[in-house]
Tab-separated table of C-alpha atoms in Angstrom:
chain	number	residue	atom	x	y	z
K	1	MET	CA	-12.361	-93.197	11.771
K	2	ARG	CA	-13.044	-95.589	8.919
K	3	LYS	CA	-15.574	-93.178	7.511
K	4	ARG	CA	-13.123	-90.320	7.823
K	5	ILE	CA	-10.533	-92.211	5.825
K	6	GLU	CA	-13.013	-93.250	3.194
K	7	THR	CA	-14.261	-89.702	2.797
K	8	TYR	CA	-11.044	-87.753	2.851
K	9	PHE	CA	-8.254	-90.039	1.625
K	10	ASP	CA	-8.520	-88.906	-1.923
K	11	PRO	CA	-5.313	-88.621	-3.940
K	12	LEU	CA	-6.406	-85.273	-5.312
K	13	PRO	CA	-7.100	-82.269	-3.082
K	14	PHE	CA	-10.661	-81.056	-2.763
K	15	TYR	CA	-12.474	-78.515	-0.655
K	16	PHE	CA	-14.346	-79.532	2.454
K	17	GLU	CA	-15.429	-77.514	5.424
K	18	PRO	CA	-12.874	-78.019	8.219
K	19	LEU	CA	-13.907	-80.789	10.629
K	20	GLU	CA	-14.146	-78.480	13.631
K	21	VAL	CA	-16.192	-75.953	11.685
K	22	GLN	CA	-18.620	-78.705	10.720
K	23	LEU	CA	-19.129	-79.306	14.448
K	24	SER	CA	-19.312	-75.658	15.531
K	25	ASP	CA	-22.302	-73.422	16.097
K	26	LYS	CA	-21.726	-70.975	13.292
K	27	GLN	CA	-24.584	-68.751	14.430
K	28	LYS	CA	-23.035	-68.262	17.840
K	29	TYR	CA	-19.437	-68.222	16.596
K	30	PRO	CA	-19.582	-66.543	13.200
K	31	LEU	CA	-15.885	-65.739	12.729
K	32	SER	CA	-12.825	-67.747	11.800
K	33	ALA	CA	-9.773	-67.049	13.959
K	34	ILE	CA	-6.305	-67.671	12.592
K	35	THR	CA	-2.725	-66.819	13.486
K	36	GLN	CA	0.305	-65.718	11.544
K	37	ARG	CA	4.000	-65.817	12.331
K	38	PRO	CA	5.607	-62.473	13.019
K	39	MET	CA	8.231	-62.181	10.294
K	40	ALA	CA	10.886	-60.778	12.591
K	41	MET	CA	10.736	-63.767	14.963
K	42	TYR	CA	10.407	-67.528	14.821
K	43	HIS	CA	7.765	-68.863	17.216
K	44	SER	CA	8.786	-67.679	20.693
K	45	TRP	CA	12.460	-67.952	19.863
K	46	ASP	CA	14.408	-64.827	20.709
K	47	SER	CA	11.528	-63.418	22.732
K	48	GLN	CA	14.216	-62.361	25.168
K	49	ASN	CA	16.069	-60.524	22.391
K	50	ALA	CA	16.105	-56.828	23.289
K	51	TRP	CA	15.928	-55.711	19.665
K	52	LEU	CA	13.244	-58.057	18.402
K	53	ARG	CA	11.111	-57.216	21.428
K	54	GLN	CA	11.015	-53.643	20.188
K	55	ILE	CA	9.485	-54.854	16.934
K	56	HIS	CA	6.789	-57.005	18.557
K	57	ALA	CA	6.396	-56.800	22.333
K	58	HIS	CA	2.645	-57.313	22.193
K	59	ASN	CA	-0.005	-58.168	19.662
K	60	TYR	CA	-3.505	-57.139	18.671
K	61	LEU	CA	-6.460	-59.033	17.299
K	62	TYR	CA	-6.791	-57.727	13.751
K	63	MET	CA	-10.284	-57.478	12.308
K	64	SER	CA	-12.458	-55.644	9.834
K	65	PRO	CA	-13.743	-52.261	11.092
K	66	ASP	CA	-17.240	-53.533	10.212
K	67	LEU	CA	-17.042	-55.911	13.146
K	68	GLY	CA	-16.283	-53.118	15.607
K	69	GLU	CA	-19.103	-51.058	14.203
K	70	LYS	CA	-21.526	-53.954	14.604
K	71	GLU	CA	-20.390	-54.810	18.130
K	72	GLY	CA	-19.942	-51.233	19.311
K	73	PHE	CA	-16.231	-50.979	20.001
K	74	GLY	CA	-13.463	-48.886	18.511
K	75	ASP	CA	-9.960	-49.400	17.172
K	76	GLY	CA	-7.613	-50.343	20.008
K	77	ASP	CA	-10.374	-51.213	22.488
K	78	TRP	CA	-10.201	-54.179	24.831
K	79	VAL	CA	-12.378	-57.014	23.575
K	80	TRP	CA	-13.191	-60.591	24.432
K	81	VAL	CA	-12.645	-63.241	21.808
K	82	GLU	CA	-14.466	-66.432	22.636
K	83	SER	CA	-14.699	-69.897	21.098
K	84	GLN	CA	-16.585	-72.956	22.289
K	85	TRP	CA	-13.406	-73.878	24.209
K	86	GLY	CA	-12.542	-70.716	26.098
K	87	LYS	CA	-12.070	-66.997	25.937
K	88	VAL	CA	-9.289	-64.432	25.838
K	89	ARG	CA	-9.322	-60.709	26.549
K	90	CYS	CA	-7.075	-58.663	24.278
K	91	MET	CA	-6.802	-55.413	22.342
K	92	CYS	CA	-8.264	-55.154	18.864
K	93	ARG	CA	-6.952	-53.312	15.848
K	94	PHE	CA	-9.004	-52.512	12.780
K	95	SER	CA	-7.588	-53.439	9.409
K	96	GLU	CA	-8.916	-53.110	5.896
K	97	ALA	CA	-6.662	-55.978	4.878
K	98	VAL	CA	-8.665	-58.575	6.833
K	99	GLU	CA	-11.487	-60.585	5.289
K	100	PRO	CA	-14.563	-59.486	7.296
K	101	GLY	CA	-15.438	-63.043	8.419
K	102	THR	CA	-11.972	-63.589	9.871
K	103	VAL	CA	-9.926	-62.293	12.779
K	104	TRP	CA	-6.210	-62.952	13.210
K	105	THR	CA	-3.219	-62.180	15.359
K	106	TRP	CA	0.530	-62.688	15.528
K	107	ASN	CA	1.298	-66.035	17.043
K	108	ALA	CA	3.602	-66.680	20.017
K	109	ILE	CA	3.911	-63.071	21.228
K	110	GLY	CA	1.986	-63.560	24.485
K	111	LYS	CA	4.057	-64.926	27.387
K	112	SER	CA	3.450	-65.729	31.017
K	113	ALA	CA	4.880	-63.143	33.398
K	114	GLY	CA	8.520	-63.982	34.096
K	115	ALA	CA	8.822	-66.358	31.133
K	116	TRP	CA	11.812	-66.005	28.816
K	117	ASN	CA	13.529	-64.181	31.662
K	118	LEU	CA	11.519	-61.049	30.933
K	119	ASP	CA	10.519	-58.648	33.672
K	120	GLN	CA	7.172	-59.388	35.241
K	121	GLY	CA	5.723	-56.166	33.872
K	122	ALA	CA	6.849	-56.932	30.310
K	123	ASN	CA	4.333	-56.109	27.575
K	124	GLU	CA	4.334	-59.740	26.450
K	125	SER	CA	2.445	-60.745	29.603
K	126	LYS	CA	0.259	-57.657	30.043
K	127	LYS	CA	-0.765	-56.888	26.458
K	128	GLY	CA	0.421	-59.934	24.527
K	129	PHE	CA	-1.903	-62.879	24.184
K	130	LEU	CA	-2.158	-66.324	22.641
K	131	LEU	CA	-5.103	-67.726	20.725
K	132	ASN	CA	-4.054	-71.164	21.981
K	133	HIS	CA	-6.548	-70.824	24.824
K	134	LEU	CA	-9.338	-70.903	22.238
K	135	ILE	CA	-8.151	-73.972	20.372
K	136	SER	CA	-8.752	-77.615	21.213
K	137	GLU	CA	-6.667	-80.652	20.387
K	138	GLU	CA	-9.852	-82.687	20.064
K	139	LEU	CA	-13.023	-82.230	18.097
K	140	PRO	CA	-16.226	-81.709	20.056
K	141	ALA	CA	-17.865	-84.971	21.075
K	142	HIS	CA	-20.179	-86.112	18.314
K	143	ALA	CA	-21.777	-89.236	16.924
K	144	ASP	CA	-18.417	-90.709	15.904
K	145	GLY	CA	-16.797	-90.427	19.308
K	146	GLU	CA	-15.696	-88.178	22.122
K	147	HIS	CA	-11.953	-87.931	21.619
K	148	LEU	CA	-11.302	-87.616	17.922
K	149	SER	CA	-8.242	-85.600	17.061
K	150	ASN	CA	-8.804	-82.105	15.715
K	151	SER	CA	-6.385	-82.583	12.888
K	152	ASP	CA	-6.256	-82.811	9.143
K	153	PRO	CA	-7.650	-86.208	8.107
K	154	VAL	CA	-4.850	-86.831	5.613
K	155	THR	CA	-1.708	-85.314	7.108
K	156	GLY	CA	-2.558	-85.239	10.793
K	157	GLN	CA	-1.605	-81.569	10.931
K	158	ALA	CA	-3.342	-80.001	13.955
K	159	GLY	CA	-6.424	-77.938	13.076
K	160	TRP	CA	-5.062	-74.659	14.396
K	161	TYR	CA	-6.841	-72.627	11.730
K	162	ASP	CA	-10.259	-74.222	12.164
K	163	VAL	CA	-11.563	-72.537	15.315
K	164	ARG	CA	-14.717	-70.413	15.176
K	165	VAL	CA	-15.071	-67.424	17.505
K	166	ARG	CA	-17.139	-64.421	18.389
K	167	VAL	CA	-15.786	-61.032	19.478
K	168	TYR	CA	-17.438	-58.558	21.824
K	169	LYS	CA	-16.485	-55.470	23.789
K	170	ALA	CA	-14.936	-55.830	27.245
K	171	ASP	CA	-16.623	-53.865	30.035
K	172	GLU	CA	-15.124	-50.470	30.808
K	173	ASP	CA	-14.388	-51.433	34.420
K	174	GLU	CA	-12.473	-54.587	33.528
K	175	ASP	CA	-8.710	-54.706	34.017
K	176	LYS	CA	-6.770	-53.415	31.064
K	177	VAL	CA	-4.620	-56.508	30.847
K	178	VAL	CA	-4.973	-59.662	28.808
K	179	TYR	CA	-6.870	-62.620	30.167
K	180	PRO	CA	-5.911	-65.240	31.208
K	181	GLN	CA	-3.097	-64.164	33.531
K	182	PHE	CA	-0.808	-66.759	35.097
K	183	LYS	CA	1.328	-66.967	38.174
K	184	ALA	CA	4.753	-65.565	37.381
K	185	VAL	CA	7.323	-68.083	36.230
K	186	ALA	CA	10.225	-68.294	38.690
K	187	SER	CA	13.738	-67.510	37.481
K	188	MET	CA	15.795	-70.441	36.275
K	189	PRO	CA	19.117	-71.098	37.976
K	190	GLY	CA	21.756	-68.857	36.447
K	191	GLU	CA	19.313	-66.326	35.063
K	192	ALA	CA	19.902	-62.698	35.882
K	193	SER	CA	17.662	-61.794	38.798
K	194	LYS	CA	17.836	-58.107	38.026
K	195	ARG	CA	17.800	-56.526	34.618
K	196	PRO	CA	19.602	-53.288	33.775
K	197	LYS	CA	17.456	-50.277	32.949
K	198	TRP	CA	19.435	-49.807	29.788
K	199	MET	CA	22.228	-51.538	27.963
K	200	THR	CA	24.299	-51.352	24.805
K	201	TYR	CA	25.445	-54.403	22.923
K	202	PHE	CA	28.944	-54.256	21.536
K	203	ALA	CA	30.496	-56.828	19.208
K	204	GLY	CA	28.526	-59.716	20.598
K	205	LYS	CA	29.074	-58.701	24.202
K	206	PHE	CA	27.098	-56.205	26.151
K	207	ALA	CA	28.057	-53.609	28.655
K	208	LYS	CA	25.669	-52.926	31.479
K	209	GLY	CA	24.188	-49.471	31.794
K	210	GLY	CA	26.695	-46.678	32.028
K	211	SER	CA	29.846	-48.674	31.532
K	212	ARG	CA	30.302	-47.757	27.882
B	1	MET	CA	30.691	-36.486	-8.244
B	2	THR	CA	29.757	-39.714	-6.563
B	3	GLN	CA	26.529	-39.921	-4.584
B	4	LEU	CA	26.130	-43.245	-2.820
B	5	ALA	CA	22.577	-44.239	-1.975
B	6	LEU	CA	20.092	-47.007	-1.332
B	7	VAL	CA	17.256	-47.924	-3.660
B	8	ILE	CA	14.444	-49.790	-1.941
B	9	ASP	CA	11.951	-51.849	-3.910
B	10	LEU	CA	8.581	-51.594	-2.161
B	11	ASN	CA	7.177	-54.227	-4.479
B	12	VAL	CA	9.503	-56.819	-3.019
B	13	CYS	CA	9.874	-55.846	0.648
B	14	VAL	CA	7.966	-58.257	2.893
B	15	GLY	CA	8.616	-56.432	6.176
B	16	CYS	CA	10.824	-59.084	7.777
B	17	HIS	CA	12.999	-56.501	9.574
B	18	ALA	CA	16.249	-58.296	8.649
B	19	CYS	CA	17.626	-54.916	7.504
B	20	VAL	CA	16.662	-53.386	10.847
B	21	THR	CA	18.471	-55.922	12.986
B	22	SER	CA	21.511	-56.372	10.723
B	23	CYS	CA	21.928	-52.586	10.665
B	24	LYS	CA	21.921	-52.428	14.424
B	25	GLU	CA	24.200	-55.442	14.710
B	26	TRP	CA	26.840	-53.823	12.511
B	27	ASN	CA	26.533	-50.266	13.737
B	28	THR	CA	26.223	-50.781	17.483
B	29	SER	CA	29.683	-52.340	17.340
B	30	GLY	CA	31.168	-49.964	14.784
B	31	MET	CA	32.321	-46.381	14.675
B	32	ALA	CA	28.725	-45.078	14.770
B	33	GLY	CA	27.809	-47.059	17.891
B	34	GLY	CA	26.736	-47.839	20.447
B	35	MET	CA	23.032	-48.045	19.996
B	36	ALA	CA	21.477	-48.232	23.428
B	37	ASP	CA	18.298	-50.040	24.431
B	38	ASP	CA	16.196	-48.742	27.298
B	39	ASN	CA	14.174	-51.157	29.369
B	40	PRO	CA	15.483	-53.953	27.161
B	41	TYR	CA	13.654	-56.737	29.024
B	42	GLY	CA	10.909	-54.821	30.778
B	43	ALA	CA	7.798	-52.830	29.962
B	44	ASP	CA	7.743	-50.711	26.802
B	45	PRO	CA	11.265	-51.391	25.500
B	46	THR	CA	12.729	-48.695	23.272
B	47	GLY	CA	16.069	-47.987	21.656
B	48	THR	CA	18.163	-46.545	18.877
B	49	PHE	CA	17.773	-47.895	15.351
B	50	PHE	CA	19.269	-46.324	12.210
B	51	ASN	CA	16.762	-48.138	10.055
B	52	ARG	CA	13.132	-48.859	10.846
B	53	VAL	CA	10.326	-50.506	8.902
B	54	GLN	CA	6.944	-48.844	9.016
B	55	THR	CA	3.962	-50.917	7.941
B	56	PHE	CA	0.735	-49.340	6.803
B	57	GLU	CA	-2.391	-50.159	4.862
B	58	VAL	CA	-3.737	-48.499	1.755
B	59	GLY	CA	-7.304	-48.718	0.412
B	60	GLU	CA	-10.423	-50.431	1.578
B	61	TYR	CA	-11.254	-54.103	1.688
B	62	PRO	CA	-11.075	-55.959	-0.664
B	63	CYS	CA	-8.891	-53.553	-2.648
B	64	SER	CA	-6.407	-52.972	0.151
B	65	GLU	CA	-2.659	-53.355	0.294
B	66	THR	CA	-0.221	-53.717	3.139
B	67	VAL	CA	2.914	-51.700	2.484
B	68	HIS	CA	6.164	-52.326	4.328
B	69	PHE	CA	8.184	-49.163	4.177
B	70	PRO	CA	11.827	-49.195	5.344
B	71	LYS	CA	13.006	-45.802	6.512
B	72	SER	CA	16.504	-44.529	7.151
B	73	CYS	CA	18.546	-41.420	6.406
B	74	LEU	CA	18.041	-40.598	2.712
B	75	HIS	CA	21.450	-38.901	2.340
B	76	CYS	CA	19.875	-35.838	0.723
B	77	GLU	CA	21.903	-33.983	-1.865
B	78	ASP	CA	20.748	-30.767	-0.189
B	79	PRO	CA	20.392	-31.962	3.410
B	80	PRO	CA	18.483	-29.547	5.685
B	81	CYS	CA	20.155	-31.104	8.733
B	82	VAL	CA	23.575	-29.734	7.754
B	83	PRO	CA	23.187	-25.923	7.639
B	84	VAL	CA	21.256	-25.835	10.938
B	85	CYS	CA	24.075	-27.490	12.889
B	86	PRO	CA	25.705	-24.838	15.100
B	87	THR	CA	28.983	-26.746	15.532
B	88	GLY	CA	29.494	-28.266	12.099
B	89	ALA	CA	29.055	-31.757	13.502
B	90	SER	CA	26.457	-32.600	10.876
B	91	TYR	CA	28.136	-32.683	7.467
B	92	LYS	CA	27.915	-34.087	3.977
B	93	ARG	CA	30.994	-35.722	2.500
B	94	GLU	CA	32.235	-34.276	-0.799
B	95	GLU	CA	33.693	-37.529	-2.084
B	96	ASP	CA	30.659	-39.820	-1.854
B	97	GLY	CA	27.707	-37.716	-0.665
B	98	ILE	CA	27.215	-39.571	2.622
B	99	VAL	CA	25.695	-37.423	5.397
B	100	LEU	CA	27.421	-38.051	8.735
B	101	VAL	CA	27.599	-36.720	12.272
B	102	ASP	CA	30.913	-36.040	13.999
B	103	TYR	CA	30.145	-37.118	17.571
B	104	ASP	CA	33.148	-35.163	18.876
B	105	LYS	CA	31.584	-31.915	17.690
B	106	CYS	CA	27.917	-32.752	18.382
B	107	ILE	CA	26.504	-31.010	21.439
B	108	GLY	CA	23.143	-32.761	21.295
B	109	CYS	CA	21.044	-29.654	20.589
B	110	LYS	CA	18.757	-31.657	18.264
B	111	TYR	CA	18.409	-28.843	15.708
B	112	CYS	CA	19.128	-31.374	12.954
B	113	SER	CA	16.335	-33.671	14.051
B	114	TRP	CA	13.932	-30.730	13.916
B	115	ALA	CA	15.240	-29.814	10.472
B	116	CYS	CA	15.080	-33.319	8.993
B	117	PRO	CA	11.636	-33.603	7.384
B	118	TYR	CA	11.915	-37.405	7.201
B	119	GLY	CA	12.415	-38.143	10.895
B	120	ALA	CA	15.593	-40.059	10.123
B	121	ARG	CA	17.678	-38.930	13.085
B	122	GLU	CA	18.061	-40.838	16.330
B	123	PHE	CA	19.131	-39.068	19.485
B	124	ASP	CA	21.228	-41.143	21.868
B	125	GLU	CA	19.948	-40.199	25.328
B	126	HIS	CA	22.922	-41.837	26.997
B	127	GLU	CA	25.773	-40.359	24.983
B	128	LYS	CA	23.820	-37.137	24.312
B	129	VAL	CA	24.734	-37.059	20.639
B	130	MET	CA	22.701	-37.369	17.462
B	131	LYS	CA	23.103	-40.573	15.479
B	132	LYS	CA	21.878	-41.807	12.139
B	133	CYS	CA	22.454	-44.117	9.186
B	134	THR	CA	26.051	-43.888	7.947
B	135	LEU	CA	25.465	-46.064	4.894
B	136	CYS	CA	27.893	-48.342	6.759
B	137	VAL	CA	30.779	-46.033	5.865
B	138	ASP	CA	33.022	-48.126	8.101
B	139	ARG	CA	32.242	-51.199	6.030
B	140	ILE	CA	31.924	-50.144	2.383
B	141	TYR	CA	35.565	-48.985	2.202
B	142	ASP	CA	37.046	-51.676	4.442
B	143	GLU	CA	39.703	-53.425	2.390
B	144	ASN	CA	40.001	-56.169	4.980
B	145	ILE	CA	36.723	-57.693	3.883
B	146	PRO	CA	36.114	-59.223	0.445
B	147	GLU	CA	35.069	-56.690	-2.161
B	148	ALA	CA	31.669	-58.319	-2.714
B	149	GLU	CA	30.851	-57.776	0.954
B	150	ARG	CA	31.673	-54.060	0.950
B	151	LYS	CA	28.022	-53.069	1.009
B	152	PRO	CA	25.809	-51.695	3.774
B	153	ALA	CA	24.747	-54.384	6.253
B	154	CYS	CA	21.051	-53.928	5.420
B	155	VAL	CA	21.665	-54.563	1.722
B	156	ARG	CA	23.549	-57.767	2.480
B	157	ALA	CA	20.862	-58.989	4.874
B	158	CYS	CA	17.782	-58.447	2.718
B	159	PRO	CA	16.423	-61.907	1.801
B	160	THR	CA	14.356	-60.602	-1.113
B	161	SER	CA	16.989	-58.272	-2.596
B	162	ALA	CA	14.643	-55.353	-2.044
B	163	ARG	CA	17.601	-53.131	-1.204
B	164	LEU	CA	20.083	-51.999	-3.859
B	165	TYR	CA	23.166	-49.911	-3.202
B	166	GLY	CA	25.345	-47.831	-5.484
B	167	ASP	CA	26.145	-44.488	-7.063
B	168	VAL	CA	23.014	-42.698	-8.265
B	169	HIS	CA	25.136	-40.218	-10.220
B	170	ASP	CA	26.615	-42.956	-12.379
B	171	PRO	CA	24.003	-43.503	-15.102
B	172	ASP	CA	25.161	-47.068	-15.665
B	173	SER	CA	25.130	-48.215	-12.029
B	174	GLU	CA	22.679	-50.874	-10.859
B	175	VAL	CA	20.756	-48.303	-8.839
B	176	SER	CA	20.490	-45.774	-11.673
B	177	VAL	CA	19.252	-48.451	-14.054
B	178	ALA	CA	16.671	-49.611	-11.488
B	179	ILE	CA	15.448	-46.051	-10.893
B	180	ARG	CA	15.170	-45.439	-14.608
B	181	GLU	CA	13.522	-48.708	-15.573
B	182	ALA	CA	11.202	-49.303	-12.631
B	183	GLY	CA	10.093	-45.705	-12.088
B	184	GLY	CA	12.068	-45.035	-8.906
B	185	TYR	CA	11.098	-41.922	-7.015
B	186	GLN	CA	12.288	-39.695	-4.181
B	187	LEU	CA	10.332	-39.033	-0.993
B	188	MET	CA	8.737	-35.582	-0.975
B	189	PRO	CA	10.830	-34.057	-3.787
B	190	GLU	CA	8.821	-30.838	-3.416
B	191	TRP	CA	10.716	-30.119	-0.214
B	192	GLY	CA	13.827	-29.472	-2.280
B	193	THR	CA	16.021	-31.824	-0.272
B	194	ASN	CA	16.791	-33.957	-3.317
B	195	PRO	CA	17.149	-37.238	-1.402
B	196	ALA	CA	19.760	-39.614	-2.788
B	197	ASN	CA	17.835	-42.703	-1.672
B	198	HIS	CA	15.035	-43.736	-4.005
B	199	TYR	CA	12.078	-46.074	-3.714
B	200	LEU	CA	10.765	-48.360	-6.443
B	201	PRO	CA	6.959	-48.368	-6.575
B	202	ARG	CA	4.647	-51.281	-6.004
B	203	ARG	CA	3.394	-52.919	-9.165
B	204	LYS	CA	0.121	-54.686	-9.923
B	205	THR	CA	0.254	-58.459	-10.001
B	206	LYS	CA	-2.410	-60.098	-12.121
B	207	ILE	CA	-3.822	-63.527	-11.372
B	208	ARG	CA	-3.430	-65.818	-14.335
B	209	ILE	CA	-5.548	-68.737	-13.114
B	210	HIS	CA	-9.067	-69.043	-14.396
B	211	GLU	CA	-11.758	-69.585	-11.778
B	212	ASP	CA	-12.627	-72.978	-13.259
B	213	GLU	CA	-9.153	-74.193	-12.454
B	214	LEU	CA	-9.674	-73.596	-8.741
B	215	VAL	CA	-12.751	-75.838	-8.471
B	216	ARG	CA	-12.529	-79.574	-8.608
B	217	ALA	CA	-15.510	-80.688	-10.631
B	218	ASP	CA	-15.601	-84.229	-9.225
B	219	ASN	CA	-15.459	-83.289	-5.541
B	220	PRO	CA	-16.042	-86.670	-3.891
B	221	LEU	CA	-18.101	-85.055	-1.153
B	222	LYS	CA	-20.768	-84.189	-3.661
B	223	LYS	CA	-22.211	-87.644	-3.469
B	224	GLU	CA	-25.701	-86.294	-3.899
B	225	THR	CA	-25.045	-86.346	-7.628
B	226	ASP	CA	-24.502	-90.112	-7.493
B	227	ARG	CA	-27.408	-92.189	-8.613
B	228	PRO	CA	-28.608	-94.723	-6.043
B	229	THR	CA	-27.552	-98.060	-7.451
B	230	GLY	CA	-27.087	-100.586	-4.715
B	231	PRO	CA	-28.985	-101.864	-1.696
B	232	ILE	CA	-29.902	-99.597	1.197
B	233	ASP	CA	-26.927	-100.524	3.444
B	234	GLU	CA	-24.548	-98.501	1.288
B	235	PRO	CA	-23.513	-95.083	2.654
B	236	THR	CA	-26.302	-92.566	2.398
B	237	LEU	CA	-26.059	-88.826	2.034
B	238	ASP	CA	-26.107	-88.453	5.827
B	239	ASP	CA	-23.104	-90.708	6.195
B	240	SER	CA	-20.898	-88.884	3.793
B	241	THR	CA	-21.554	-85.171	4.289
B	242	SER	CA	-21.462	-82.979	7.324
B	243	TRP	CA	-23.471	-83.990	10.327
């Protein structure tokens, strides 16, 4: 810790390789994985909003088409994305706007089944995923200790953008749902147990299907 | 003759969808509503929106752009959706050029949605009538709200002021000036629809920082440039760089 402070507590900013990257096998995990907020939502807030769900009900892992060509998968295929901490199965989407050494996705779209009072078959739990499963709160054990925080040495901001991953094609016979899946969250008291098949909001209130 | 319209600046739009949701908020409760949602909390939710934002990429890395492209009825001056309507439900107003649908006359035959080359029409499967952007006609003339707020909901919601509203036939209006000065254009003018809505093109932004300014010359991690001065128990290269 003392060495960390001495090295990084400089009043002027300077570039250094992120702490986790310094401790990662960059041959095995050649890609940086980052997340971005969906502009139409704020974190998970309003995930249960019927309109915003239509803008983002699930997410993809965006990547350069070069990566798919190298690994032998196509746009929209199911892939595994794996870090030294864990792995996630998700759908990929090719993008020319992504730096080829980086993959990214919208953050906070993936939900457990039943969470946010969504139906258990909601896209958020079947096709939406979180990169959180690939990210650790602690740095890998190394010479300086086993439980050092994976955070910015100056501000303490968690190192959510520092994870290194690899991406490879999922087998054809694997389930076409995201991994990991979790046991469905039970309804909270007072939550609607059954959702209408359609509804129309009107002046802040909503009428259930057919009553308009 | 007045022709009200929207002018959308693609150089400024960030794709936040505030126009999409504010449009639906106003219109689902207004005279053009309701705007139903199917499967609102289940698998594959879908619903009626008068305004949608399409996002697409242009070019190849590293010279690629992400374009956020808001789409709604363009209120064409020669709207192909009007003459095809067998009941006269689809009409263009003389006084301000807004294209509207009279739900009382609409029989839901969808001819207008086939005729519209821009895909701007939204069929309400529950009320069996065709719906679309009204330019918030029930808001822009409402004398019960302050004059400054008598604008379409999407224009008021846009956080980057990418959406302008006004009379494109008045050469001195804000929209006409913007079209003239920023090179505003119509979508597919060769189709002869003469859309009232215009788009302002994306413009090149040049970086004004020199590369030298992005590199800190005295990066303290570059201790290898330090001359060894003291005894051996001082930090060595291995102590101060990556392990």
